[in-house]
Amino acid sequence: MDLKNIIADIKRGVAEIIDEEKLEALIKNYYEKGENFYIKAGFDPTAPDLHLGHSVVLNKMALLQKHGGLVYFLIGDFTGQIGDPSGKNATRKKLSKEEVLKNAKTYEEQVFKILDKEKTFIKFNSEWLNSLGAAGVVELTSTFSVARMLERDDFTKRFREQSPISICEFLYPLLQGYDSVALKSDIEMGGTDQKFNLLMGRTLQRIYNTGKEQAVMMMPLLEGLDGVNKMSKSLNNYIGVTEKANDMYAKILSISDELMLRYYELLSFKSTKELEQIKQDLKQGTLHPKKAKENLALEITQRFHSVALANEAKAEFDKVHSANELPSQMEEFSVNGTIWLAKALVECGLENSTSSARRSIGANAVSVNSQKVKDEQMQLTQGEYILQVGKRKFAKLRVI
């Protein structure tokens, strides 16, 4: 066992660790005494579809599992009905128990592509929060002052702007913190935007005399394909963990060379030593950025699919983009009567709106039957067409 290298791998890419000494002691105890430790991470039950941004935390949890960690994958079915106050003013939809269980199943199908199933326990915080009762909630609220609550950035901003803040919203970080009391977690993980809530668990464990005071590990928010904004479905700059192998591989190859190193650091399972070698080879010119990107795309696609499907995705990408051939498979659509090209692109799912389609045509990014189109008003009459937007989006359209 090389404890120094293990700790270096665990700390790689981490934005901040609270109580680093405790983290190192937990790893050391596992190797010296065989003692496991418990990692907690909470997930929103209303949005069970994961993308690679979510996998940043999951990847680090999977690494900790290899060094003694047991994971509490916590689904906040109780707190999810309150909604985490992050500047939003819309009330979160209340989920039925059936919907929560359905979403939990969706989570399982995705997270066990990363986490070790034998070392993961799926928990619902309604298990202990439902039984907390009015007296328990009153006791919980007495542990923190309003002044301390207003230290949270978004609460401070809203208070200054005289925007309404409900008492219910103050309860969210307290209840999330109480989850750590109930689970007696040794480490809690989350994004940098969750620091206030993560520290709450550490504080409440001490107040409730649990005998533990969890370390906190915060991971940075992963930039999306645009390299600017955080990965998000709403910004359409994401790579879903359930996307088809061909799409996943192609999207990873579309990132910039600068973003590639960021993805290596946060998404690759390569050791810190291996990553340093990749950086050195890139700097010296012995490794081409395109080859490094292909290796990363293969690694990630294999993780969520298989070696065979990842290799097929690479072959298909090379066929389309290197040999300038058409994809082996394309979605097929049909319409009745002559159709405006911009509308056809929307109908085939290649664009979100006709305005977006017109912008793509103006940017010389649209082809019909392998010929670039510059006419925004082009009409497609009876016949069959291969529509293409950019390098990766294709569809076959039949106009009847």
Coordinates of C-alpha atoms in Angstrom, one line a residue:
M1 CA 0.0 0.0 0.0
D2 CA 1.3 3.4 -1.0
L3 CA -0.8 5.7 1.2
K4 CA 0.7 8.9 -0.3
N5 CA -0.3 8.0 -3.9
I6 CA -3.7 6.8 -2.7
I7 CA -4.4 10.2 -1.0
A8 CA -3.0 12.1 -4.0
D9 CA -5.5 10.2 -6.3
I10 CA -8.4 10.9 -3.9
K11 CA -7.5 14.6 -3.7
R12 CA -7.1 15.1 -7.4
G13 CA -9.6 17.5 -8.9
V14 CA -11.2 18.2 -5.5
A15 CA -12.2 21.8 -5.0
E16 CA -12.0 21.8 -1.2
I17 CA -11.8 19.4 1.7
I18 CA -12.9 20.2 5.2
D19 CA -10.9 18.1 7.8
E20 CA -8.3 16.6 5.5
E21 CA -6.7 14.9 8.5
K22 CA -9.8 12.9 9.2
L23 CA -10.0 11.8 5.6
E24 CA -6.5 10.6 5.7
A25 CA -7.0 8.8 9.0
L26 CA -10.1 7.0 7.6
I27 CA -8.0 5.6 4.7
K28 CA -5.1 4.7 7.0
N29 CA -7.4 2.9 9.4
Y30 CA -8.9 0.8 6.6
Y31 CA -5.5 -0.4 5.5
E32 CA -4.1 -0.9 9.0
K33 CA -7.2 -2.2 10.9
G34 CA -9.7 -3.1 8.2
E35 CA -12.2 -0.6 9.4
N36 CA -14.7 0.7 6.8
F37 CA -16.1 4.2 6.7
Y38 CA -19.3 5.7 5.5
I39 CA -19.7 8.3 2.7
K40 CA -23.0 10.2 2.2
A41 CA -24.2 12.0 -0.9
G42 CA -27.7 13.3 -1.5
F43 CA -29.5 13.3 -4.8
D44 CA -32.7 15.0 -6.0
P45 CA -35.6 12.6 -6.5
T46 CA -37.3 14.9 -9.0
A47 CA -34.5 14.7 -11.6
P48 CA -33.2 11.2 -11.9
D49 CA -31.5 11.5 -15.4
L50 CA -27.8 11.9 -14.8
H51 CA -25.2 13.5 -17.0
L52 CA -21.4 13.5 -16.8
G53 CA -21.5 16.5 -14.5
H54 CA -23.2 14.4 -11.9
S55 CA -20.7 11.6 -12.4
V56 CA -17.9 13.8 -11.0
V57 CA -19.0 13.2 -7.5
L58 CA -19.9 9.6 -8.3
N59 CA -16.5 8.9 -9.7
K60 CA -14.8 10.1 -6.5
M61 CA -17.2 8.0 -4.4
A62 CA -16.3 5.0 -6.5
L63 CA -12.6 5.6 -5.9
L64 CA -13.2 5.9 -2.1
Q65 CA -15.1 2.5 -2.3
K66 CA -11.8 0.9 -3.4
H67 CA -10.1 2.2 -0.3
G68 CA -12.6 1.2 2.4
G69 CA -15.6 3.5 1.7
L70 CA -19.2 2.3 1.9
V71 CA -21.6 4.7 0.2
Y72 CA -25.0 5.9 1.4
F73 CA -26.7 7.0 -1.9
L74 CA -29.3 9.2 -0.3
I75 CA -32.5 10.1 -2.2
G76 CA -34.0 13.1 -0.6
D77 CA -37.7 12.2 -1.0
F78 CA -38.6 14.2 2.1
T79 CA -36.5 17.2 1.6
G80 CA -37.2 17.2 -2.1
Q81 CA -40.8 18.2 -1.3
I82 CA -39.5 21.4 0.3
G83 CA -37.0 22.3 -2.4
D84 CA -33.4 23.6 -1.9
P85 CA -33.5 27.4 -1.9
S86 CA -31.1 28.3 -4.7
G87 CA -32.6 31.6 -5.7
K88 CA -35.5 29.9 -7.5
N89 CA -39.0 31.0 -6.6
A90 CA -41.0 28.2 -8.1
T91 CA -42.5 25.6 -5.8
R92 CA -41.1 22.1 -6.4
K93 CA -43.7 19.5 -7.4
K94 CA -44.7 17.1 -4.6
L95 CA -43.9 13.6 -5.6
S96 CA -46.0 10.5 -4.8
K97 CA -44.3 7.5 -3.2
E98 CA -44.8 5.6 -6.5
E99 CA -43.0 8.4 -8.4
V100 CA -40.1 8.4 -5.9
L101 CA -39.7 4.7 -6.2
K102 CA -39.8 4.9 -10.0
N103 CA -37.1 7.6 -10.0
A104 CA -35.0 5.6 -7.5
K105 CA -35.1 2.6 -9.9
T106 CA -33.9 5.0 -12.7
Y107 CA -31.0 6.1 -10.5
E108 CA -30.0 2.5 -9.8
E109 CA -29.8 1.7 -13.5
Q110 CA -27.4 4.6 -14.0
V111 CA -25.3 4.8 -10.8
F112 CA -24.2 1.2 -10.7
K113 CA -22.4 1.8 -14.0
I114 CA -20.0 3.7 -11.7
L115 CA -20.5 2.6 -8.1
D116 CA -19.8 -0.8 -6.6
K117 CA -23.3 -2.2 -5.9
E118 CA -22.0 -4.4 -3.1
K119 CA -20.6 -1.3 -1.3
T120 CA -23.6 1.0 -1.9
F121 CA -26.8 1.4 0.2
I122 CA -29.7 3.3 -1.3
K123 CA -31.5 5.3 1.4
F124 CA -34.6 7.6 1.6
N125 CA -34.5 10.4 4.1
S126 CA -38.2 10.1 4.8
E127 CA -37.2 6.9 6.8
W128 CA -36.1 9.1 9.7
L129 CA -37.5 12.6 8.9
N130 CA -41.1 11.3 8.8
S131 CA -40.8 10.1 12.4
L132 CA -38.9 13.3 13.6
G133 CA -42.3 14.8 14.6
A134 CA -43.1 18.4 15.6
A135 CA -41.1 18.3 18.8
G136 CA -38.1 17.0 16.9
V137 CA -38.3 19.7 14.3
V138 CA -38.7 22.4 16.9
E139 CA -35.6 21.0 18.7
L140 CA -33.7 21.0 15.3
T141 CA -34.6 24.6 14.6
S142 CA -33.2 25.6 18.0
T143 CA -29.7 24.5 17.0
F144 CA -29.2 27.4 14.5
S145 CA -30.0 31.1 14.6
V146 CA -31.5 33.2 11.8
A147 CA -28.3 35.3 11.7
R148 CA -26.3 32.1 10.9
M149 CA -28.8 31.1 8.2
L150 CA -28.4 34.4 6.5
E151 CA -24.7 33.7 6.1
R152 CA -25.8 31.5 3.2
D153 CA -25.1 33.5 0.0
D154 CA -28.5 33.1 -1.7
F155 CA -30.4 33.9 1.5
T156 CA -28.2 37.0 2.0
K157 CA -28.9 38.2 -1.5
R158 CA -32.6 37.7 -1.3
F159 CA -32.8 39.4 2.1
R160 CA -31.0 42.4 0.8
E161 CA -33.3 42.5 -2.3
Q162 CA -36.3 42.1 0.1
S163 CA -37.3 39.0 -1.8
P164 CA -39.5 36.6 0.3
I165 CA -37.8 33.8 2.2
S166 CA -40.1 31.2 3.8
I167 CA -39.4 29.6 7.1
C168 CA -39.8 26.3 5.2
E169 CA -36.7 27.2 3.1
F170 CA -34.7 27.6 6.3
L171 CA -35.6 24.1 7.2
Y172 CA -34.0 22.5 4.1
P173 CA -30.3 22.8 5.2
L174 CA -31.3 21.8 8.8
L175 CA -33.0 18.6 7.5
Q176 CA -30.2 17.8 5.1
G177 CA -27.8 18.2 8.0
Y178 CA -29.9 15.9 10.2
D179 CA -29.5 13.2 7.5
S180 CA -25.8 13.1 8.6
V181 CA -26.9 12.7 12.2
A182 CA -29.2 9.8 11.3
L183 CA -26.7 8.1 9.0
K184 CA -23.6 8.8 11.2
S185 CA -21.6 9.5 8.0
D186 CA -17.9 9.9 8.1
I187 CA -17.6 11.9 4.9
E188 CA -20.2 13.9 3.0
M189 CA -19.7 14.8 -0.7
G190 CA -21.3 17.4 -2.9
G191 CA -20.7 20.3 -5.3
T192 CA -19.1 23.6 -4.3
D193 CA -22.5 25.2 -4.4
Q194 CA -23.6 23.0 -1.5
K195 CA -20.9 24.1 1.0
F196 CA -23.3 25.7 3.5
N197 CA -25.5 22.6 3.6
L198 CA -22.6 20.2 3.8
L199 CA -21.1 22.0 6.8
M200 CA -24.5 21.9 8.5
G201 CA -24.3 18.1 8.7
R202 CA -20.9 18.4 10.4
T203 CA -22.2 20.9 12.9
L204 CA -25.3 18.9 13.8
Q205 CA -23.4 15.7 14.3
R206 CA -21.4 17.5 17.0
I207 CA -24.6 19.1 18.6
Y208 CA -26.4 15.8 18.7
N209 CA -23.4 14.0 20.2
T210 CA -23.2 11.3 17.5
G211 CA -19.5 10.7 18.3
K212 CA -18.7 11.8 14.7
E213 CA -17.9 15.0 12.9
Q214 CA -17.9 14.3 9.2
A215 CA -15.2 15.4 6.8
V216 CA -16.6 17.3 3.8
M217 CA -15.4 16.9 0.2
M218 CA -16.5 19.3 -2.4
M219 CA -16.1 18.7 -6.1
P220 CA -16.1 21.4 -8.7
L221 CA -19.0 21.9 -11.2
L222 CA -18.1 20.4 -14.5
E223 CA -18.2 22.7 -17.5
G224 CA -20.4 21.6 -20.4
L225 CA -19.5 21.1 -24.0
D226 CA -19.3 24.8 -24.5
G227 CA -16.4 25.0 -22.0
V228 CA -18.1 28.0 -20.3
N229 CA -21.3 27.2 -18.4
K230 CA -21.7 24.3 -16.1
M231 CA -23.0 21.1 -17.7
S232 CA -26.8 21.3 -17.8
K233 CA -29.7 19.8 -19.7
S234 CA -31.4 23.2 -19.9
L235 CA -28.3 24.7 -21.7
N236 CA -28.1 21.7 -24.0
N237 CA -24.4 21.4 -23.3
Y238 CA -24.5 18.0 -21.6
I239 CA -23.5 14.4 -22.1
G240 CA -26.1 12.0 -20.6
V241 CA -24.9 8.8 -19.0
T242 CA -27.6 6.9 -20.9
E243 CA -26.9 8.4 -24.3
K244 CA -26.1 6.1 -27.2
A245 CA -22.4 5.0 -27.5
N246 CA -22.1 6.8 -30.8
D247 CA -23.4 10.1 -29.5
M248 CA -21.4 9.9 -26.3
Y249 CA -18.2 9.3 -28.1
A250 CA -18.8 12.0 -30.7
K251 CA -19.7 14.6 -28.0
I252 CA -16.5 14.0 -26.1
L253 CA -14.5 14.4 -29.2
S254 CA -16.2 17.8 -29.8
I255 CA -14.7 19.4 -26.7
S256 CA -11.7 21.8 -26.9
D257 CA -8.2 20.7 -26.2
E258 CA -8.2 22.9 -23.0
L259 CA -11.4 21.4 -21.8
M260 CA -10.1 17.9 -22.5
L261 CA -7.5 18.1 -19.7
R262 CA -10.3 19.3 -17.3
Y263 CA -12.4 16.2 -18.3
Y264 CA -9.4 13.9 -17.8
E265 CA -8.9 15.3 -14.3
L266 CA -12.5 15.0 -13.2
L267 CA -13.9 12.1 -15.3
S268 CA -11.0 9.7 -16.1
F269 CA -10.1 6.8 -13.8
K270 CA -6.5 7.1 -14.7
S271 CA -4.1 7.5 -11.8
T272 CA -2.5 10.9 -11.0
K273 CA 0.8 9.5 -12.2
E274 CA -0.7 8.5 -15.5
L275 CA -2.4 11.8 -15.9
E276 CA 0.8 13.7 -15.3
Q277 CA 2.4 11.6 -18.0
I278 CA -0.4 12.4 -20.5
K279 CA 0.1 16.2 -19.8
Q280 CA 3.9 15.8 -20.2
D281 CA 3.5 13.9 -23.5
L282 CA 1.1 16.6 -24.8
K283 CA 3.5 19.4 -23.9
Q284 CA 6.4 17.6 -25.5
G285 CA 4.4 16.8 -28.7
T286 CA 4.8 13.0 -28.4
L287 CA 1.0 12.7 -27.9
H288 CA -1.3 14.5 -30.3
P289 CA -4.3 16.2 -28.6
K290 CA -6.7 14.3 -31.0
K291 CA -5.3 10.9 -29.9
A292 CA -5.5 11.9 -26.2
K293 CA -9.2 13.0 -26.8
E294 CA -9.9 9.7 -28.6
N295 CA -8.5 7.7 -25.6
L296 CA -10.6 9.7 -23.2
A297 CA -13.8 9.2 -25.3
L298 CA -13.1 5.5 -25.5
E299 CA -12.6 5.2 -21.7
I300 CA -15.8 7.1 -20.8
T301 CA -17.9 5.3 -23.5
Q302 CA -16.6 1.9 -22.4
R303 CA -17.6 2.8 -18.8
F304 CA -21.2 3.4 -19.6
H305 CA -21.6 0.9 -22.5
S306 CA -18.9 -1.7 -23.3
V307 CA -15.5 -2.1 -25.0
A308 CA -17.2 -3.4 -28.2
L309 CA -19.7 -0.6 -28.4
A310 CA -17.1 2.0 -27.7
N311 CA -14.9 0.6 -30.5
E312 CA -17.9 0.6 -32.9
A313 CA -18.6 4.2 -32.0
K314 CA -15.0 5.1 -32.8
A315 CA -15.1 3.3 -36.2
E316 CA -18.4 5.0 -37.0
F317 CA -17.0 8.4 -36.1
D318 CA -13.9 7.9 -38.2
K319 CA -16.0 6.7 -41.1
V320 CA -18.2 9.8 -41.0
H321 CA -15.6 12.5 -40.1
S322 CA -12.4 11.2 -41.5
A323 CA -13.6 9.4 -44.7
N324 CA -16.5 11.9 -45.1
E325 CA -19.0 9.0 -45.5
L326 CA -22.6 8.9 -44.2
P327 CA -23.5 7.2 -40.9
S328 CA -24.5 3.6 -41.1
Q329 CA -27.7 4.4 -39.2
M330 CA -29.9 7.5 -39.3
E331 CA -33.3 8.2 -37.9
E332 CA -35.9 8.3 -40.7
F333 CA -38.8 10.7 -41.0
S334 CA -41.6 11.4 -43.5
V335 CA -43.8 14.4 -44.2
N336 CA -46.7 15.0 -46.5
G337 CA -46.2 17.8 -49.1
T338 CA -43.5 20.3 -49.7
I339 CA -41.8 21.5 -46.6
W340 CA -39.6 24.5 -45.7
L341 CA -36.1 23.3 -44.9
A342 CA -35.9 25.1 -41.6
K343 CA -39.2 23.5 -40.5
A344 CA -37.9 20.1 -41.8
L345 CA -34.8 20.4 -39.6
V346 CA -37.1 21.0 -36.6
E347 CA -39.4 18.1 -37.5
C348 CA -36.4 15.7 -37.7
G349 CA -35.1 16.8 -34.3
L350 CA -31.9 18.4 -35.7
E351 CA -32.8 21.9 -34.5
N352 CA -35.0 23.2 -31.6
S353 CA -36.7 26.0 -33.6
T354 CA -36.9 27.4 -37.1
S355 CA -35.0 30.4 -35.8
S356 CA -32.1 28.2 -34.7
A357 CA -32.3 26.3 -38.1
R358 CA -32.0 29.6 -40.0
R359 CA -29.0 30.6 -37.9
S360 CA -27.3 27.2 -38.7
I361 CA -28.0 27.7 -42.4
G362 CA -26.6 31.2 -42.2
A363 CA -23.5 29.8 -40.5
N364 CA -23.0 27.3 -43.4
A365 CA -23.6 24.4 -41.1
V366 CA -26.5 22.7 -42.9
S367 CA -26.2 20.2 -45.8
V368 CA -28.8 18.5 -47.9
N369 CA -27.6 15.4 -49.7
S370 CA -24.0 16.3 -48.8
Q371 CA -24.3 19.8 -50.4
K372 CA -24.0 22.9 -48.3
V373 CA -27.2 25.1 -48.3
K374 CA -27.2 28.9 -48.1
D375 CA -30.8 29.6 -49.0
E376 CA -32.8 30.0 -45.8
Q377 CA -36.0 29.8 -47.7
M378 CA -35.3 26.5 -49.5
Q379 CA -38.3 24.2 -50.0
L380 CA -38.0 20.4 -50.1
T381 CA -40.4 18.9 -52.6
Q382 CA -41.3 15.2 -53.2
G383 CA -38.3 13.0 -52.8
E384 CA -35.7 11.6 -50.3
Y385 CA -33.2 13.7 -48.5
I386 CA -30.2 13.3 -46.2
L387 CA -30.2 16.3 -43.8
Q388 CA -27.1 17.2 -41.8
V389 CA -26.5 19.9 -39.2
G390 CA -22.9 20.4 -38.1
K391 CA -20.6 17.3 -38.0
R392 CA -22.7 15.0 -35.8
K393 CA -26.4 15.4 -36.6
F394 CA -28.0 13.5 -39.4
A395 CA -31.5 12.5 -40.5
K396 CA -33.2 10.9 -43.5
L397 CA -36.3 12.6 -44.7
R398 CA -38.9 11.4 -47.1
V399 CA -41.3 14.0 -48.6
I400 CA -44.4 12.3 -49.9

